[in-house]
Coordinates of N, CA and C in Angstrom, one line a residue:
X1 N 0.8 -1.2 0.0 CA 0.0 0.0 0.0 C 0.9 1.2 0.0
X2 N 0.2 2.3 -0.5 CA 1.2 3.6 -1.1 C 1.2 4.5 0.8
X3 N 1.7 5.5 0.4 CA 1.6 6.0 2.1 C 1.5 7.3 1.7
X4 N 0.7 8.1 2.6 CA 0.4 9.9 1.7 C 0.5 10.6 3.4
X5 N 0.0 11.8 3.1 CA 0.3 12.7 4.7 C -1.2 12.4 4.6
X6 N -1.5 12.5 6.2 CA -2.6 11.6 7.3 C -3.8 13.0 6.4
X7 N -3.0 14.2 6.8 CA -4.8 15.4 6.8 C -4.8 15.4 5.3
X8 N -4.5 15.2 4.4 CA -4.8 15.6 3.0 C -6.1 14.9 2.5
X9 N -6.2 13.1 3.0 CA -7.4 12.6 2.7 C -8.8 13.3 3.1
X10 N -8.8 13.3 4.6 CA -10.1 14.0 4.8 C -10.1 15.2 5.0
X11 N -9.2 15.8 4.7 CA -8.9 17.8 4.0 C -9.5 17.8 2.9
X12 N -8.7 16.7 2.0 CA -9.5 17.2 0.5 C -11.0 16.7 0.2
X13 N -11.6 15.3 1.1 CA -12.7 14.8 1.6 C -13.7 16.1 1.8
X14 N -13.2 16.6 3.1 CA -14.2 17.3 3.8 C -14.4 18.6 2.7
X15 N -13.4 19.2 1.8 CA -13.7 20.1 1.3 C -14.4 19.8 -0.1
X16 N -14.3 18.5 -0.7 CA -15.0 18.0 -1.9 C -16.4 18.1 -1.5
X17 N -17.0 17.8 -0.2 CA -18.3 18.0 0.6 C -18.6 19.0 0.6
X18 N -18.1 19.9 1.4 CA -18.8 21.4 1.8 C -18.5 22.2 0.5
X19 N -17.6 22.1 -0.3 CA -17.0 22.9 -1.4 C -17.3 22.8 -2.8
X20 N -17.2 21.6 -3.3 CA -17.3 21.0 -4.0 C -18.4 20.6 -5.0
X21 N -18.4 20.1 -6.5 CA -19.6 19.9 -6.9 C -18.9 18.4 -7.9
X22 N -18.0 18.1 -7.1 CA -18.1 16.3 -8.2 C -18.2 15.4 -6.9
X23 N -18.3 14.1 -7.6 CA -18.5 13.4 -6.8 C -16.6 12.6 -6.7
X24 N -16.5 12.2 -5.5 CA -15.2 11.6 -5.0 C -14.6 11.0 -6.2
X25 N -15.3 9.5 -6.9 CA -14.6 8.9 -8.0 C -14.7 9.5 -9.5
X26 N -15.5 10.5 -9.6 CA -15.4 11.7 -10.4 C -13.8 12.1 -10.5
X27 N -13.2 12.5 -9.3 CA -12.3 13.4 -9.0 C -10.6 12.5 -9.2
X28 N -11.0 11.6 -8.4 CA -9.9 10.6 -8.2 C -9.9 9.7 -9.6
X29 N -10.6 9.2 -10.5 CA -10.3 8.4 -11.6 C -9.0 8.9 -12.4
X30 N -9.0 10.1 -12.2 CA -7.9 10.1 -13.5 C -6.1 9.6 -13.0
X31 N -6.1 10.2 -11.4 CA -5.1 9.7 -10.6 C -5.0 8.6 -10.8
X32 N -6.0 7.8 -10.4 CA -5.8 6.3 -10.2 C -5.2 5.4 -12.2
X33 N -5.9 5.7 -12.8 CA -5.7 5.7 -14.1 C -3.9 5.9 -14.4
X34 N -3.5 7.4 -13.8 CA -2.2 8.0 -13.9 C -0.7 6.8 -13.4
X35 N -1.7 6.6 -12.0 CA -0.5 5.6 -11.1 C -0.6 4.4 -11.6
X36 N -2.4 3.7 -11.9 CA -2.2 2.2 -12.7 C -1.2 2.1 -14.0
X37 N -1.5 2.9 -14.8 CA -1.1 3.0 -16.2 C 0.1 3.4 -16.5
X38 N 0.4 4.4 -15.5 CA 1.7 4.7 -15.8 C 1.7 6.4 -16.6
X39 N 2.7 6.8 -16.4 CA 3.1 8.3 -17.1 C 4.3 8.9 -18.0
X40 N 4.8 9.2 -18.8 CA 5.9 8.9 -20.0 C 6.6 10.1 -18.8
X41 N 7.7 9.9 -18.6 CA 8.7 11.0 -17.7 C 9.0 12.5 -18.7
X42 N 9.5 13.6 -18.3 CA 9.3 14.4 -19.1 C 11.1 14.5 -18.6
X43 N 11.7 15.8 -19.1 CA 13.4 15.7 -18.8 C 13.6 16.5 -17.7
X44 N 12.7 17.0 -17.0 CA 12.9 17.6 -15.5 C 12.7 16.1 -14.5
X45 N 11.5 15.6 -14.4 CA 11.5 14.4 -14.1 C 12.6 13.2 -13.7
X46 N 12.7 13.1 -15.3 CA 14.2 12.1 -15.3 C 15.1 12.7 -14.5
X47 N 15.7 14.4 -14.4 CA 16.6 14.8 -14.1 C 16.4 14.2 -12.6
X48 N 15.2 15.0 -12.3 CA 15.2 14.6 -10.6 C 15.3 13.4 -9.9
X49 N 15.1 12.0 -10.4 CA 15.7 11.3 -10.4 C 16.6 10.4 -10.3
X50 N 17.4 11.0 -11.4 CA 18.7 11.0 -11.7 C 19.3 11.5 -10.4
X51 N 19.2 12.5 -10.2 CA 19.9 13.4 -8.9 C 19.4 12.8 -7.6
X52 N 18.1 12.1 -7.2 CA 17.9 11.5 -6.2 C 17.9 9.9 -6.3
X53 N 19.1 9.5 -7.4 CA 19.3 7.5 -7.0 C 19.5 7.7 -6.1
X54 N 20.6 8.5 -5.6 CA 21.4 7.7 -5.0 C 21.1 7.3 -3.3
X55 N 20.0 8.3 -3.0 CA 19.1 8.7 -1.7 C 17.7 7.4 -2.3
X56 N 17.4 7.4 -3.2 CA 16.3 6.6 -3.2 C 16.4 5.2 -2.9
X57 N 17.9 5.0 -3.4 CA 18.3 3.6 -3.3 C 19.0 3.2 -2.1
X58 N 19.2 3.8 -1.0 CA 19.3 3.5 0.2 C 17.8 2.9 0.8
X59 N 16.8 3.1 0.2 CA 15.2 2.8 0.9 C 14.7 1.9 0.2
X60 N 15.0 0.6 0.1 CA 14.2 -0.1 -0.6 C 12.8 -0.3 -1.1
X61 N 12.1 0.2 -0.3 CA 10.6 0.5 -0.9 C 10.5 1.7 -1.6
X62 N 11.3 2.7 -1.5 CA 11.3 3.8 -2.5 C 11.9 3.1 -3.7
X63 N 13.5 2.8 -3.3 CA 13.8 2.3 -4.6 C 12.8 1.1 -5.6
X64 N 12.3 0.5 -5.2 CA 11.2 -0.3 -5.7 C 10.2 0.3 -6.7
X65 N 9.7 1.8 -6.2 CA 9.0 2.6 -7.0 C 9.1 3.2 -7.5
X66 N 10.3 4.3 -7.3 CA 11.3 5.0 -8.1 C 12.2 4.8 -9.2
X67 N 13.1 3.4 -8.7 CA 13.9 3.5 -9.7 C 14.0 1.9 -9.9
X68 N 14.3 1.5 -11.5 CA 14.0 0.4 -12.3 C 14.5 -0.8 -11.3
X69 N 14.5 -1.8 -11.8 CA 14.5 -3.0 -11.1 C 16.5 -3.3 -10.7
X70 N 17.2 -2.8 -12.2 CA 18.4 -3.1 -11.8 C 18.8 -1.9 -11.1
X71 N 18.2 -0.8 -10.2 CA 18.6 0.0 -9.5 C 19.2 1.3 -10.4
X72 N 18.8 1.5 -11.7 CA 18.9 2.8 -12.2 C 17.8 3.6 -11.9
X73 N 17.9 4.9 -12.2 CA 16.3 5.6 -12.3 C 16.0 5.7 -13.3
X74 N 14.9 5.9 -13.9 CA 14.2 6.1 -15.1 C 14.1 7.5 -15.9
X75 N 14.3 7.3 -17.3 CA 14.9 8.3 -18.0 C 13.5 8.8 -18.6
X76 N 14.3 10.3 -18.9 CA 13.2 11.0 -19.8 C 12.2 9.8 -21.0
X77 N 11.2 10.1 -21.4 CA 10.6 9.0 -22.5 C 9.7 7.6 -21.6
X78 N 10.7 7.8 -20.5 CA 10.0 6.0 -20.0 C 9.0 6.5 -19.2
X79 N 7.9 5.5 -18.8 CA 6.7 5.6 -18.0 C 7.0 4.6 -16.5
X80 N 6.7 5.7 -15.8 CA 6.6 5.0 -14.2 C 5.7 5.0 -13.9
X81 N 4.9 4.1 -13.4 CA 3.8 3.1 -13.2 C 3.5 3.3 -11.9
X82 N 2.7 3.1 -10.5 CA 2.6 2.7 -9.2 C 1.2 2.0 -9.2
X83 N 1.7 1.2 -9.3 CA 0.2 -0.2 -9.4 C -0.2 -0.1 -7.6
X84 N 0.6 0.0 -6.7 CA 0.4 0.4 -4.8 C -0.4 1.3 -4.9
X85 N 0.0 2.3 -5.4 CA -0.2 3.7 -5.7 C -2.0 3.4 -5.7
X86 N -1.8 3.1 -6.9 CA -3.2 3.2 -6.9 C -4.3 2.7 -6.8
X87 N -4.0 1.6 -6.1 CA -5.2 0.6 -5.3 C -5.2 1.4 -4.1
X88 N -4.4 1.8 -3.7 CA -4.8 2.6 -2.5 C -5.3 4.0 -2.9
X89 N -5.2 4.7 -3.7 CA -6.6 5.7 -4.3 C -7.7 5.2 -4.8
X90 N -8.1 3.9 -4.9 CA -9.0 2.9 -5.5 C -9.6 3.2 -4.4
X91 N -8.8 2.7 -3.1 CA -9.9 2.3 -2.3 C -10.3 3.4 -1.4
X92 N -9.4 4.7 -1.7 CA -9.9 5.9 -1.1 C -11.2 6.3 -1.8
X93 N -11.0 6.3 -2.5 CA -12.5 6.6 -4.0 C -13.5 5.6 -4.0
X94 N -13.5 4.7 -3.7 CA -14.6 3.2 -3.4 C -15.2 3.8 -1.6
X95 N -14.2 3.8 -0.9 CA -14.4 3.6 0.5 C -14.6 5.3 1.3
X96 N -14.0 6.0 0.9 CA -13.8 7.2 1.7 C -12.9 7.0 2.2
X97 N -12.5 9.0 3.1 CA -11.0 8.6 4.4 C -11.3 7.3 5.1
X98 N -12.5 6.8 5.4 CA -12.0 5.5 6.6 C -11.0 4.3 5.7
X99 N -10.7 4.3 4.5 CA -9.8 3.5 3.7 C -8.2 3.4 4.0
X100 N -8.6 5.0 4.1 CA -6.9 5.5 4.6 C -7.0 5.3 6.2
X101 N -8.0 6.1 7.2 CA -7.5 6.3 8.0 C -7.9 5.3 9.4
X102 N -8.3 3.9 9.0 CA -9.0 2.4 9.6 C -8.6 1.1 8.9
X103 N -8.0 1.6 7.8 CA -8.0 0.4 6.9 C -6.7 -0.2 7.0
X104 N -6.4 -0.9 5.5 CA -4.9 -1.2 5.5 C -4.2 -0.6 4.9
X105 N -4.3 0.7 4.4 CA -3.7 1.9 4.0 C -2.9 2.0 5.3
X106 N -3.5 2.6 6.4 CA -3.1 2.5 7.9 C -2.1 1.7 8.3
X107 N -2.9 0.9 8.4 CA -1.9 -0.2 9.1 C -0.9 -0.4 8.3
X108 N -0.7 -0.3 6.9 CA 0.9 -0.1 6.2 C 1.8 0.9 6.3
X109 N 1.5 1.8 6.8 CA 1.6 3.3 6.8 C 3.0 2.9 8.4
X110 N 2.1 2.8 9.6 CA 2.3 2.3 11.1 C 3.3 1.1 10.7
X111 N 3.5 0.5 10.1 CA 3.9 -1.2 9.8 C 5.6 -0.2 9.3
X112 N 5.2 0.6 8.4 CA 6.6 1.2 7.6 C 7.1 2.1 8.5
X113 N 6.7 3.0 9.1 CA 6.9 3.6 10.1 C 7.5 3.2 11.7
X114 N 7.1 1.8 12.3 CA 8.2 1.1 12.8 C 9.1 0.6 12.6
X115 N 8.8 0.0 11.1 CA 10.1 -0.8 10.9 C 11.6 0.5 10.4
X116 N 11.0 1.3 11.3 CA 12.3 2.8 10.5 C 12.1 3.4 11.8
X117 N 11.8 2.4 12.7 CA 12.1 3.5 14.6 C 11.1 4.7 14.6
X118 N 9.9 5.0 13.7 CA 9.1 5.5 14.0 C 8.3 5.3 14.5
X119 N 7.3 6.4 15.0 CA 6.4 6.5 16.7 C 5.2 6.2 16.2
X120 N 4.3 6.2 14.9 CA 3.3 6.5 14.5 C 2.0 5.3 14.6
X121 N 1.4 5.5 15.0 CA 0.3 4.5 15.6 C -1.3 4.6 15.3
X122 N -1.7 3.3 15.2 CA -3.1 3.2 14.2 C -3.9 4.0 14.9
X123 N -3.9 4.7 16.3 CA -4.8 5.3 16.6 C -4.6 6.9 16.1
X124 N -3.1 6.9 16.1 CA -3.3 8.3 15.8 C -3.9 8.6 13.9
X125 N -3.8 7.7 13.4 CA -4.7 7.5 12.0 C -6.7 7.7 12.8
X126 N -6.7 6.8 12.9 CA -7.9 6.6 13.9 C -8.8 7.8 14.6
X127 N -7.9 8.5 15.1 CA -8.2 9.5 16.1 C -8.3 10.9 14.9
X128 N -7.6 10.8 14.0 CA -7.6 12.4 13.9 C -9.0 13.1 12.9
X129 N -9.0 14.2 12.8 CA -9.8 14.9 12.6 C -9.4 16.1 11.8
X130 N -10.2 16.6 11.1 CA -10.2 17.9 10.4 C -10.9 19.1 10.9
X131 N -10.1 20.4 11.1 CA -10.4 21.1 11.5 C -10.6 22.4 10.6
X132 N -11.3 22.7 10.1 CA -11.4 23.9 9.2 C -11.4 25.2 10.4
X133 N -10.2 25.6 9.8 CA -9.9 27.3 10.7 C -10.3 28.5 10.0
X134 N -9.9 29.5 10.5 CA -10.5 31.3 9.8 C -9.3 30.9 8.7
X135 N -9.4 31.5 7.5 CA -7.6 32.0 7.3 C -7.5 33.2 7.6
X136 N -5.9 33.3 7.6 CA -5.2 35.0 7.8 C -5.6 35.5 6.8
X137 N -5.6 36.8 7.3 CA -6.3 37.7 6.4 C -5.2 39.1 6.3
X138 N -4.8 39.8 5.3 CA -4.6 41.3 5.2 C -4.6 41.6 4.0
X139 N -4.4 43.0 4.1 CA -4.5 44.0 2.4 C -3.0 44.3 2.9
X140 N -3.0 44.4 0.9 CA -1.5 44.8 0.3 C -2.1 46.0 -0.9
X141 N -1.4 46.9 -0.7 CA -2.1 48.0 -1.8 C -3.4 48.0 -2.4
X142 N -4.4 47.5 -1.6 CA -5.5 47.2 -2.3 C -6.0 46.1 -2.4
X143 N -5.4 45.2 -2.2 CA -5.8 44.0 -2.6 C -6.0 43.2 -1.2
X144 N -7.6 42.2 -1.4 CA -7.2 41.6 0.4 C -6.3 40.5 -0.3
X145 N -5.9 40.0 0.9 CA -4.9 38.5 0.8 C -5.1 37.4 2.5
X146 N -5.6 36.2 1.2 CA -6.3 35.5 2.2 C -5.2 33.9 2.1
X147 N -4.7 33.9 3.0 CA -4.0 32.8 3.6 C -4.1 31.6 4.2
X148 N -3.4 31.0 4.4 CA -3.3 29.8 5.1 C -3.1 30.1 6.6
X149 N -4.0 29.6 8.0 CA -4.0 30.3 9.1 C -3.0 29.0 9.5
X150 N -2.6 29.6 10.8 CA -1.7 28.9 12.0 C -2.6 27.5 12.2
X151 N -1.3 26.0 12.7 CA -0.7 26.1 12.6 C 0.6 26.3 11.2
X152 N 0.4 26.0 10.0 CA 0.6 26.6 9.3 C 1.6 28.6 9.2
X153 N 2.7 28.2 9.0 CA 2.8 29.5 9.1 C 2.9 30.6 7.9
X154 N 2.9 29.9 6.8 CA 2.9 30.4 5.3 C 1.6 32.2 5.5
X155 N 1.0 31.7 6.1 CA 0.0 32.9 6.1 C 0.3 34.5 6.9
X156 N 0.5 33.9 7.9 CA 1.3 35.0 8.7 C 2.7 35.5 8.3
X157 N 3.5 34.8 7.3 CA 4.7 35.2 7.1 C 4.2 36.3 5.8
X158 N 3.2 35.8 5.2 CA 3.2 36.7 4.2 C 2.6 37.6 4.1
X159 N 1.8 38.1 5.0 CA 1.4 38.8 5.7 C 2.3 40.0 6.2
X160 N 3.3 39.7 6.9 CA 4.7 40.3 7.5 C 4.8 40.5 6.6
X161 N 5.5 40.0 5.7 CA 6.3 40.4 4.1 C 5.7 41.7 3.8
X162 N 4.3 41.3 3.5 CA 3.1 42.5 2.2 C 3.8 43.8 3.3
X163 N 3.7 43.3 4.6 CA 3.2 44.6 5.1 C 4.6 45.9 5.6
X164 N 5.7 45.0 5.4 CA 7.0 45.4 5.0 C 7.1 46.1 3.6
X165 N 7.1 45.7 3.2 CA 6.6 45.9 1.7 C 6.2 47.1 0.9
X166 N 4.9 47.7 1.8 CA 4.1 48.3 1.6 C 4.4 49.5 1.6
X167 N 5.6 49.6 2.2 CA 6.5 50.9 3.0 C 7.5 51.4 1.9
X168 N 7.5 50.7 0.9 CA 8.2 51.0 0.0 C 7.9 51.1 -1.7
X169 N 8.7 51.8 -2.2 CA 7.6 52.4 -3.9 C 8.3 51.2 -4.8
X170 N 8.1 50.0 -4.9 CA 8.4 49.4 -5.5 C 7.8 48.9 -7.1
X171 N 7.3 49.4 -7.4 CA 6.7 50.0 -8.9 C 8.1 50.8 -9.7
X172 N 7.6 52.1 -8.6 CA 9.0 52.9 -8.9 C 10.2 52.6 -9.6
X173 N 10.5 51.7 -8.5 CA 12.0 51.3 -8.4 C 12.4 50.6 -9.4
X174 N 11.3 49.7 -10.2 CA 11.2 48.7 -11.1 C 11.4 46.9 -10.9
X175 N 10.0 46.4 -11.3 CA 10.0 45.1 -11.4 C 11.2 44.4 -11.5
X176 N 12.0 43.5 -10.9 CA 13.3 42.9 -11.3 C 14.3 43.7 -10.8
X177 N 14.8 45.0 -10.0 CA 15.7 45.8 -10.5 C 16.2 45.4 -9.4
X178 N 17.7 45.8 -9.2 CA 18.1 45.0 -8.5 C 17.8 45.8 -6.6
X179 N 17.5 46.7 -6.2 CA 16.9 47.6 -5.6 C 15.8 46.8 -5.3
X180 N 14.7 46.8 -6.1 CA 13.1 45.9 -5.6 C 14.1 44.5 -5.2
X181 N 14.9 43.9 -5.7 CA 15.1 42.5 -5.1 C 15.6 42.5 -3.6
X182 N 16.2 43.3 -3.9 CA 17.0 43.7 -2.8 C 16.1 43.7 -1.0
X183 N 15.0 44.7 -1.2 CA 13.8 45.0 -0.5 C 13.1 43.6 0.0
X184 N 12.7 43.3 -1.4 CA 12.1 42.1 -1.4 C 13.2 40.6 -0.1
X185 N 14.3 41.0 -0.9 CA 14.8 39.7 -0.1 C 14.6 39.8 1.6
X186 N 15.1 41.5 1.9 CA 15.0 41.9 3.2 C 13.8 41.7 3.7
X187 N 12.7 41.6 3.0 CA 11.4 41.6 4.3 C 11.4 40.3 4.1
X188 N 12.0 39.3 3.5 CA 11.3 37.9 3.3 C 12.7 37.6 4.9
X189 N 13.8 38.2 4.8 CA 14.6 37.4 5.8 C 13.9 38.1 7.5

C-alpha cells in the first residue's frame, strides 16, 4: 500500500463535501488511471531522479518505485507506473477517508513507520480529525490577501512580508531591478 500525509485525505474529503460539486470517484479516476497506467517521464522528471538515485536507493521500498528494477532511475521518454499507488486511491474513492485512515492503508503506513524507529500509531490514524480554521487575512495595496491560518505558518509570514513591503515604492523602483530584489529579499529574511 502507497503512504500519503494523514490530513490531506479527509482535507480534501471534507472540502470536496462542503465545497465542491463532483462526486469523490469523479475526482480521483484520472489519478488512479495516472498511477495504474503509468506516465511517460518528461526531462525535468528524469533529471530529478537521476539526482535523487542515490538517496532513493538506500530505501528499498522507495527504490522499488522509483527506480528500475536493476537500480537505475528512469529516464526522460519512459513511463513510471505505481500499481500500490493506486489501489490505494481505488480504495480511497470506493471507501472514503476511513480507507486510509482504519484500513490497511493505515496499518501499512504504522507497519513502515516502525520498521524505520518511527512512533506512528493506528490510533493516531484513527483519532484524527479535520479542523477547518479562519484564514489569515490582510491587504497589500489594495488587494485583500487571504492565507493559510496557523498552525501553518505560510499565512502570517506573508502577511509580515506585504506589510513590509508596503512601506516602500516598489513599482517605482522597477520590477526585477536589483533595488526591488534587494527590498524584497529583506522583508522575506
Amino acid at each position: 500500500m502507497a503512504v500519503g500525509v494523514p490530513g490531506s485525505v479527509a482535507g480534501f474529503e471534507m472540502a470536496r463535501e462542503n465545497y465542491g460539486t463532483l462526486y469523490r470517484q469523479d475526482l480521483r479516476t484520472p489519478a488512479i488511471a495516472y498511477a495504474r497506467d503509468g506516465f511517460v517521464l518528461n526531462q525535468g522528471d528524469a533529471a530529478s531522479f537521476a539526482g535523487g538515485a542515490e538517496r532513493l536507493a538506500k530505501d528499498p521500498a522507495a527504490a522499488a518505485v522509483f527506480l528500475k528494477k536493476d537500480g537505475k532511475p528512469y529516464g526522460s521518454g519512459e513511463k513510471l507506473a505505481q500499481p500500490d499507488l493506486a489501489a490505494s486511491l481505488a480504495s480511497i474513492s470506493e471507501n472514503g477517508p476511513d480507507a486510509f485512515y482504519k484500513g490497511a492503508i493505515a496499518d501499512a503506513i504504522v507497519k513502515a513507520s516502525g520498521a524505520k524507529g518511527g512512533i506512528l500509531a493506528k490510533a493516531d490514524f484513527e483519532q484524527y480529525a479535520v479542523r477547518e480554521l479562519k484564514p489569515v487575512t490582510c491587504s497589500y495595496r489594495g488587494y485583500e490577501i487571504i492565507s493559510s491560518p496557523p498552525p501553518s505558518s505560510g499565512g502570517v509570514i506573508i502577511c509580515e512580508i506585504l506589510n513590509v513591503l508596503e512601506g516602500y515604492p516598489l513599482s517605482y523602483l522597477g520590477a526585477g531591478s536589483a533595488e526591488t530584489v534587494h527590498i524584497v529579499v529583506e522583508a522575506m529574511r
